[in-house]
Short mmCIF file of C-alpha atoms in Angstrom, two decimals:
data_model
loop_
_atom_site.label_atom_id
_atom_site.label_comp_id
_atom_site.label_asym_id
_atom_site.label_seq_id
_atom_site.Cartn_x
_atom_site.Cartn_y
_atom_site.Cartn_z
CA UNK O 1 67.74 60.34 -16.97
CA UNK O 2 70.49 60.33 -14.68
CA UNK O 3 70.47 57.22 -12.81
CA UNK O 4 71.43 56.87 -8.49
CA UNK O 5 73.82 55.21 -7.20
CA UNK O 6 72.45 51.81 -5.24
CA UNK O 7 71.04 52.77 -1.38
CA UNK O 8 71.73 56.52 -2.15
CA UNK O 9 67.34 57.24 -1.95
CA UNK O 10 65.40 55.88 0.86
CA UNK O 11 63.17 53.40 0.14
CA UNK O 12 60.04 54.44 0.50
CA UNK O 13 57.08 51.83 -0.03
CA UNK O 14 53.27 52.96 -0.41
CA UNK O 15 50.91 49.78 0.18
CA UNK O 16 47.59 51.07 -1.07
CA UNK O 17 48.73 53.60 -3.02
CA UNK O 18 46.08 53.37 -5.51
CA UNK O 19 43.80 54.56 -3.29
CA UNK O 20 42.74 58.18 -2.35
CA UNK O 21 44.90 58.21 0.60
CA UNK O 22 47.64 56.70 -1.09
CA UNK O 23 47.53 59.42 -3.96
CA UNK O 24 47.53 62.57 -1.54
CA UNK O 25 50.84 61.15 0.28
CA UNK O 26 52.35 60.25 -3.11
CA UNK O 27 51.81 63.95 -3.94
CA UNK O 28 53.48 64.77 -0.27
CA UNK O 29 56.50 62.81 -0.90
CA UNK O 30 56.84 63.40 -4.81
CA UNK O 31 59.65 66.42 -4.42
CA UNK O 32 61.96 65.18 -1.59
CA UNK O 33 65.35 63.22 -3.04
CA UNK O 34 63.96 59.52 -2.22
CA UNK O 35 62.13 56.46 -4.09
CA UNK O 36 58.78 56.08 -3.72
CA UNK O 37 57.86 52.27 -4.63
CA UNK O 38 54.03 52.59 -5.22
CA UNK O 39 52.16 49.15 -4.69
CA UNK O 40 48.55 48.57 -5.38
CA UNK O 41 45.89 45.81 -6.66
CA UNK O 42 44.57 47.84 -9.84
CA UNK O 43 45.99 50.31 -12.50
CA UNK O 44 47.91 53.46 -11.32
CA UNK O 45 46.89 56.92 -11.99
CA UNK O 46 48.96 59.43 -13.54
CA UNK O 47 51.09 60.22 -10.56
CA UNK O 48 52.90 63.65 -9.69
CA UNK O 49 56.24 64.34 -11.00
CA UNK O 50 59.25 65.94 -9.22
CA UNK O 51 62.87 64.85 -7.35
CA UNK O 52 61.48 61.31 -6.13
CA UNK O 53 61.96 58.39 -8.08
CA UNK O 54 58.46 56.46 -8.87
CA UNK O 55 58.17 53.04 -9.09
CA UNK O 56 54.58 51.06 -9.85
CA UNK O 57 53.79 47.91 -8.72
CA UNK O 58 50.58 46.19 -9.52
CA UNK O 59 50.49 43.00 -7.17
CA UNK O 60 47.87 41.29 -4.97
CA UNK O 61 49.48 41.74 -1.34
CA UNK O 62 46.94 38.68 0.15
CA UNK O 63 49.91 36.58 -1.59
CA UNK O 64 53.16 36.64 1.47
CA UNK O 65 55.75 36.27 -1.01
CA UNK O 66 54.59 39.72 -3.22
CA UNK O 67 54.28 41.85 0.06
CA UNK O 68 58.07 40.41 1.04
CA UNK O 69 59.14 41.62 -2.61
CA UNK O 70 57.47 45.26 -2.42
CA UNK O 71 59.14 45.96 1.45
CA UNK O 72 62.34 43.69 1.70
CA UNK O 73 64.56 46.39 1.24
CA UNK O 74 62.08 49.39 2.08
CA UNK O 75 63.49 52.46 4.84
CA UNK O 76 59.98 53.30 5.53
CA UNK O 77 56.85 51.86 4.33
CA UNK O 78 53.10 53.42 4.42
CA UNK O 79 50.60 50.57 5.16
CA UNK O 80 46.91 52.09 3.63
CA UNK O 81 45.68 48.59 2.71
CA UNK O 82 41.99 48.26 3.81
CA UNK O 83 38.82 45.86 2.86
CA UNK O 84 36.26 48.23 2.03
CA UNK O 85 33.62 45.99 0.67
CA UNK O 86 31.27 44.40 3.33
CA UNK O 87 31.69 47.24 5.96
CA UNK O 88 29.45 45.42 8.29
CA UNK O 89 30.10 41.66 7.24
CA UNK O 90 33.77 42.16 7.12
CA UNK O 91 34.12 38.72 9.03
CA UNK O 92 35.25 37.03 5.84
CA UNK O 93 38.18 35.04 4.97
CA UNK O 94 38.60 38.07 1.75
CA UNK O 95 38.22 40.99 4.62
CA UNK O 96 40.84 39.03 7.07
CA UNK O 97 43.26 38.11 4.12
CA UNK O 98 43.75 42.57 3.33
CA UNK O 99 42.83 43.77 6.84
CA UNK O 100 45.31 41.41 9.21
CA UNK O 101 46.95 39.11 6.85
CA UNK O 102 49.06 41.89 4.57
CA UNK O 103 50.06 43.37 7.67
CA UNK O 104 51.23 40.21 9.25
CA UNK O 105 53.15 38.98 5.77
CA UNK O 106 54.68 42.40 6.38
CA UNK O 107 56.09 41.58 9.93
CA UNK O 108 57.68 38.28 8.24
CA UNK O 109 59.18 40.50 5.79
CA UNK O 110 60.50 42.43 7.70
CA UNK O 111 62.18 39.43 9.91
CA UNK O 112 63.97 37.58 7.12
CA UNK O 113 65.05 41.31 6.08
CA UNK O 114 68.20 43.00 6.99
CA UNK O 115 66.72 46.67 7.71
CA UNK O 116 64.64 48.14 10.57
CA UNK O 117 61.86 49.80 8.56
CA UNK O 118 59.76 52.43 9.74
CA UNK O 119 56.17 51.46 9.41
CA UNK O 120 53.21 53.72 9.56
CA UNK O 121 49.70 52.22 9.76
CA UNK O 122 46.53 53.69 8.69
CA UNK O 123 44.17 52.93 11.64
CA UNK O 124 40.63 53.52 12.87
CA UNK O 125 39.25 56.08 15.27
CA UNK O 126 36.54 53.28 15.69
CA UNK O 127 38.81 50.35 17.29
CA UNK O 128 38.24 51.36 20.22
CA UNK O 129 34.95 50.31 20.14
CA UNK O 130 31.21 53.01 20.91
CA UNK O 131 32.83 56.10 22.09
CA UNK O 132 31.24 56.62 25.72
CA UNK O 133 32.72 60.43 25.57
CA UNK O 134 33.81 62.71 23.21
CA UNK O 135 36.51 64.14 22.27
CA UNK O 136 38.33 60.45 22.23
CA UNK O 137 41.88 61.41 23.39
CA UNK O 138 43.57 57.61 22.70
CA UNK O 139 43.57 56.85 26.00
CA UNK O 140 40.35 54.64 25.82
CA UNK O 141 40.39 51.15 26.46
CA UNK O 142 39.99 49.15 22.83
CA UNK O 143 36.20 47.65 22.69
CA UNK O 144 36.22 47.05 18.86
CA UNK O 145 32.37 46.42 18.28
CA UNK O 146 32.43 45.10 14.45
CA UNK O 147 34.28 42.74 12.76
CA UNK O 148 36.01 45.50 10.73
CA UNK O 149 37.38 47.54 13.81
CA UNK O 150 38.17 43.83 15.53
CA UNK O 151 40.18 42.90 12.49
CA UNK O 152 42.02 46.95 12.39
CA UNK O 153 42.66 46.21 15.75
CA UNK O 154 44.34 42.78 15.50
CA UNK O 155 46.49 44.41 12.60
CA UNK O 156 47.87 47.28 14.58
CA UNK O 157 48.84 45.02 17.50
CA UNK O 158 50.56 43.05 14.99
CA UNK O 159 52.95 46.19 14.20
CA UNK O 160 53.33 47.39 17.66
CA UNK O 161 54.56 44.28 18.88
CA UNK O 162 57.22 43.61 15.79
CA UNK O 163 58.55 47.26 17.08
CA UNK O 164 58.63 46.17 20.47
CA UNK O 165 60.78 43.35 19.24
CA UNK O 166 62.99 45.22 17.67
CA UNK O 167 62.10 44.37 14.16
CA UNK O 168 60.45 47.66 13.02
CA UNK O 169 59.98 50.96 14.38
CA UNK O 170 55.67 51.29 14.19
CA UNK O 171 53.75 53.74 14.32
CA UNK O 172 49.33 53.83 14.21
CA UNK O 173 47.18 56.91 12.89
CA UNK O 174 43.69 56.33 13.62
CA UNK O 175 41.69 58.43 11.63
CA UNK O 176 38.11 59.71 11.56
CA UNK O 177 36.17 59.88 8.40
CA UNK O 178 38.94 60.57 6.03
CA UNK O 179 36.54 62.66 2.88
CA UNK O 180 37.87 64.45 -0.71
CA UNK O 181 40.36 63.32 -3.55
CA UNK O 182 39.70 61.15 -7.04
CA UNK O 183 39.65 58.25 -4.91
CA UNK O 184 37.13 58.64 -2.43
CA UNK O 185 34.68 56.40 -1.74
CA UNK O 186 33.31 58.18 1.40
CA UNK O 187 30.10 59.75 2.32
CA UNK O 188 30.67 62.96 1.28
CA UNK O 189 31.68 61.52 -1.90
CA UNK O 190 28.40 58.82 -2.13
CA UNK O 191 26.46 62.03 -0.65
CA UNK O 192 27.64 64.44 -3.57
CA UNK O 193 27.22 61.95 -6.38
CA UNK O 194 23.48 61.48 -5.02
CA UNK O 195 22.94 65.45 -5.10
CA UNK O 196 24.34 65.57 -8.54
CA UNK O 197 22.27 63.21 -9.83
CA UNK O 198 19.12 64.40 -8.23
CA UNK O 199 18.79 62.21 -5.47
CA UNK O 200 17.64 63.49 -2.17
CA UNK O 201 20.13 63.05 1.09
CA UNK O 202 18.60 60.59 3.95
CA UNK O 203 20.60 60.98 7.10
CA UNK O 204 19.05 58.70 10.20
CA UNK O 205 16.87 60.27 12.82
CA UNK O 206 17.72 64.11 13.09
CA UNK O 207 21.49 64.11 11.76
CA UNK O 208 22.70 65.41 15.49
CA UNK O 209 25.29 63.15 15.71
CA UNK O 210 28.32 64.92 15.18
CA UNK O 211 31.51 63.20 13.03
CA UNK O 212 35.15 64.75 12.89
CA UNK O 213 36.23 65.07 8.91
CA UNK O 214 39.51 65.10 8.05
CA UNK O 215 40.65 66.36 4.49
CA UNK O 216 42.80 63.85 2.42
CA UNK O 217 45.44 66.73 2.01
CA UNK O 218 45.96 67.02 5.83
CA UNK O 219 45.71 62.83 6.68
CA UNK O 220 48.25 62.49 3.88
CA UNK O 221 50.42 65.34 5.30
CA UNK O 222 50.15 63.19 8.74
CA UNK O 223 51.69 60.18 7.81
CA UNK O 224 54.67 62.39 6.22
CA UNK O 225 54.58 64.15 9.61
CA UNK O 226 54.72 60.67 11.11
CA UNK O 227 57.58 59.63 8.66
CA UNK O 228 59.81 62.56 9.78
CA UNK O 229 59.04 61.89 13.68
CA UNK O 230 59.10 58.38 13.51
CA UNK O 231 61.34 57.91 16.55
CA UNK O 232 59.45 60.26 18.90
CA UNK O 233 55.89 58.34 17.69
CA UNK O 234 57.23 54.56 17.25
CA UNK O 235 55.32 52.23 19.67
CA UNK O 236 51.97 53.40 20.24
CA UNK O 237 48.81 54.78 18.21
CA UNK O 238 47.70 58.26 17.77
CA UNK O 239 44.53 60.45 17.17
CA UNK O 240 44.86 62.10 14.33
CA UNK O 241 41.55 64.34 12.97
CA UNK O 242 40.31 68.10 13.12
CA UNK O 243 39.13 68.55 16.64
CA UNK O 244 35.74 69.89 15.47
CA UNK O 245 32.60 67.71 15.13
CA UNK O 246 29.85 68.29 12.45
CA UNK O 247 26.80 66.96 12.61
CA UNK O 248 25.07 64.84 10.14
CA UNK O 249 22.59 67.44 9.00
CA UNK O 250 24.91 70.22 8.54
CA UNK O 251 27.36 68.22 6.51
CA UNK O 252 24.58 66.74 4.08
CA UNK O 253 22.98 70.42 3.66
CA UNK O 254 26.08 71.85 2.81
CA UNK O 255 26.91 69.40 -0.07
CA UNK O 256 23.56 69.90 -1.12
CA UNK O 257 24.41 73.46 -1.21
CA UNK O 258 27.96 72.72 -2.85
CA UNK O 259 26.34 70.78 -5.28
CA UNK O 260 23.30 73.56 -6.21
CA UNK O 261 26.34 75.74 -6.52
CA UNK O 262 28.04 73.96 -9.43
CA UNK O 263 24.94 72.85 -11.71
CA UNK O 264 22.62 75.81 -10.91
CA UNK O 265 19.89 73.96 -10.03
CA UNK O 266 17.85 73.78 -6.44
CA UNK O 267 19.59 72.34 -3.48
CA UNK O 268 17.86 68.17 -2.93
CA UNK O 269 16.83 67.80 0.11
CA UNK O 270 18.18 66.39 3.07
CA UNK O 271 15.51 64.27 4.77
CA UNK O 272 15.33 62.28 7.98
CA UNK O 273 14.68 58.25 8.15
CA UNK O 274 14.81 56.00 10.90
CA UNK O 275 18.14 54.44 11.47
CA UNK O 276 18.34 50.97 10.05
CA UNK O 277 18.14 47.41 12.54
CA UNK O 278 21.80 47.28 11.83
CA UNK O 279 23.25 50.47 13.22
CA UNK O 280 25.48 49.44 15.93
CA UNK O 281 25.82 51.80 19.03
CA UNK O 282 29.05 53.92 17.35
CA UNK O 283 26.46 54.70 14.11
CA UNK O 284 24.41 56.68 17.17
CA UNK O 285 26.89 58.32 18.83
CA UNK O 286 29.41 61.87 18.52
CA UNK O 287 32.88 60.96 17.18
CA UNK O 288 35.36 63.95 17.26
CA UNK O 289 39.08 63.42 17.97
CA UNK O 290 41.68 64.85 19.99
CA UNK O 291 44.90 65.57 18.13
CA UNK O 292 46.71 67.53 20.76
CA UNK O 293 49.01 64.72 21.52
CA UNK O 294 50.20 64.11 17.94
CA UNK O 295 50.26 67.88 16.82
CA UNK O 296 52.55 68.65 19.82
CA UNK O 297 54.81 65.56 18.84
CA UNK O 298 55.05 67.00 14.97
CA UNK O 299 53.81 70.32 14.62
CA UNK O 300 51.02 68.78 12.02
CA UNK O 301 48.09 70.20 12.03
CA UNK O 302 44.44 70.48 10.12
CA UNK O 303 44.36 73.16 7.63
CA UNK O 304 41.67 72.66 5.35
CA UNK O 305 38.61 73.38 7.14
CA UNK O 306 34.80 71.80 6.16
CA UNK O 307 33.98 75.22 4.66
CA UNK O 308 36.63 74.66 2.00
CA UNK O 309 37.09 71.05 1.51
CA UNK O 310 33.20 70.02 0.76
CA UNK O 311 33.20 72.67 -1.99
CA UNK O 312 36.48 71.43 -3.90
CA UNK O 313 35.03 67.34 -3.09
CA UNK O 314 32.04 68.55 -5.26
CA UNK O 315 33.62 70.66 -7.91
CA UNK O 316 36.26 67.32 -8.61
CA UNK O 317 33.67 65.57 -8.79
CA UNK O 318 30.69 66.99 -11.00
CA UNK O 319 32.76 66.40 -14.12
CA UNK O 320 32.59 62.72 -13.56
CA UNK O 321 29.03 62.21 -12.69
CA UNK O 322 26.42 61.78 -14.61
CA UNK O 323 23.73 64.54 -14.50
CA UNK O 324 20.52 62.81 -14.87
#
């Protein structure tokens, strides 16, 4: 294989690739002419090939010195680190370490470097705290109500202010509930596996409450869209989701559908329980974003609707369950 000539690509590096996020931009970026460094905790999947130039990188980024190695000489790099475990106990020294502290070795990186990186963080619609309206437009004042959405927060004021420095041109996505690829640990996912295996689907109170989804294909084409617009986006955070709310009930009777549609068998049913001692006010309460701002900036847009992306979730993944 024909090898480049040194600083010829731009740098591209992917922290979090690993994850089902990370794969759907890695499949975004894998035919345009630059190197795509792809950094994550675990073993890498068989990735995409085409013009870019793929690098793996299997390092724990709660260490300073292995985040400065991955991004010291990176053009651009795509930050989809996140503590998943402990949603609602994230106020640990492990959740602080991958929420706040890879993003701050990151900034120190980027100091002691000689480039001016664009950096593109995967946010949360919820750091801004219980919506009090819907749709949110990003103009809300930031209420973070868990430690999770305290810790996202802290993190993307982090970036903002290394850009306003001068030492990084950032940019923040906050995203709904992000649902489909091989990677996805979401509720439609945890909701399909369930309905594959029998289970029945318990949604709290009636289900009314109404969630944007946003299809792994169009949030990975948004942080390419963010990549290729970084100048007119650097400095501030931005809504990025579908603009149409589902409710609860819907979505968990049409994976049981999807799901009765792939194994034959009868649709399990979707019944109602009492919401738990623990759900916080933003559990309770419509959350549906406004994208207008961001789609005028880059011409991105949502293209796979709910109709067609809970279908192809299930069908991935009824090969890999087991059918009881």
């Amino acid at each position: 294989m024909a090898t480049d000539p040194p600083g010829s690509r731009r740098v591209i590096t992917i922290l979090g690739a690993t994850g089902s996020l990370g794969r759907a931009t890695v499949v975004e970026l894998a035919d345009r002419p630059v190197r795509l460094r792809l950094v994550g905790r675990g073993p890498h999947p068989a990735y995409p090939t085409g013009q870019a130039r793929i690098e793996t990188v299997s390092v724990d980024l709660t260490d300073p010195s292995r985040v400065a190695e991955v991004v010291g000489d990176a053009d651009a790099v795509l930050c989809f680190t996140k503590h998943s475990g402990g949603w609602r106990d994230a106020d640990s020294v492990e959740a602080e370490q991958v929420n706040v502290g890879v993003v701050r070795s990151l900034v120190a990186a980027v100091r002691d470097g000689e480039k001016v990186p664009v950096v593109v963080y995967a946010g949360s619609s919820s750091q801004s705290g219980p919506p009090a309206r819907t749709p949110l437009d990003g103009t809300e004042p930031d209420q973070p109500a868990s430690a999770f959405d305290r810790q996202k927060l802290a993190a993307e004021r982090l970036l903002l202010d290394a850009g306003r420095s001068g030492l990084l041109r950032g940019v923040s996505l906050r995203l709904p509930m992000v649902y489909g690829g091989p990677a996805d640990k979401g509720v439609v996912a945890a909701m399909a596996r369930r309905a594959v295996t029998g289970g029945e689907l318990t949604m709290w109170n009636d289900g009314r409450v109404q969630r944007d989804l946003l299809h792994v294909r169009d949030a990975a084409a948004a942080f390419v869209a963010a990549l290729d617009h970084a100048d007119a986006l650097a400095g501030r955070h931005w809504l990025v989701g579908s603009g149409t709310g589902v409710s609860l009930a819907d979505l968990f009777a049409a994976i049981a559908e999807a799901v009765a549609r792939c194994t034959g068998d009868a649709p399990v049913p979707v019944v109602s329980v009492p919401a738990p001692v623990n759900a916080t006010a933003g559990d309770l309460r419509d959350l549906v974003l406004d994208a207008r701002p961001f789609r005028s900036a880059t011409g991105w847009e949502a293209r796979i609707p709910l109709a067609e992306g809970v279908p192809t979730t299930v069908a991935a993944l009824i090969d890999t369950v087991a059918v009881s």
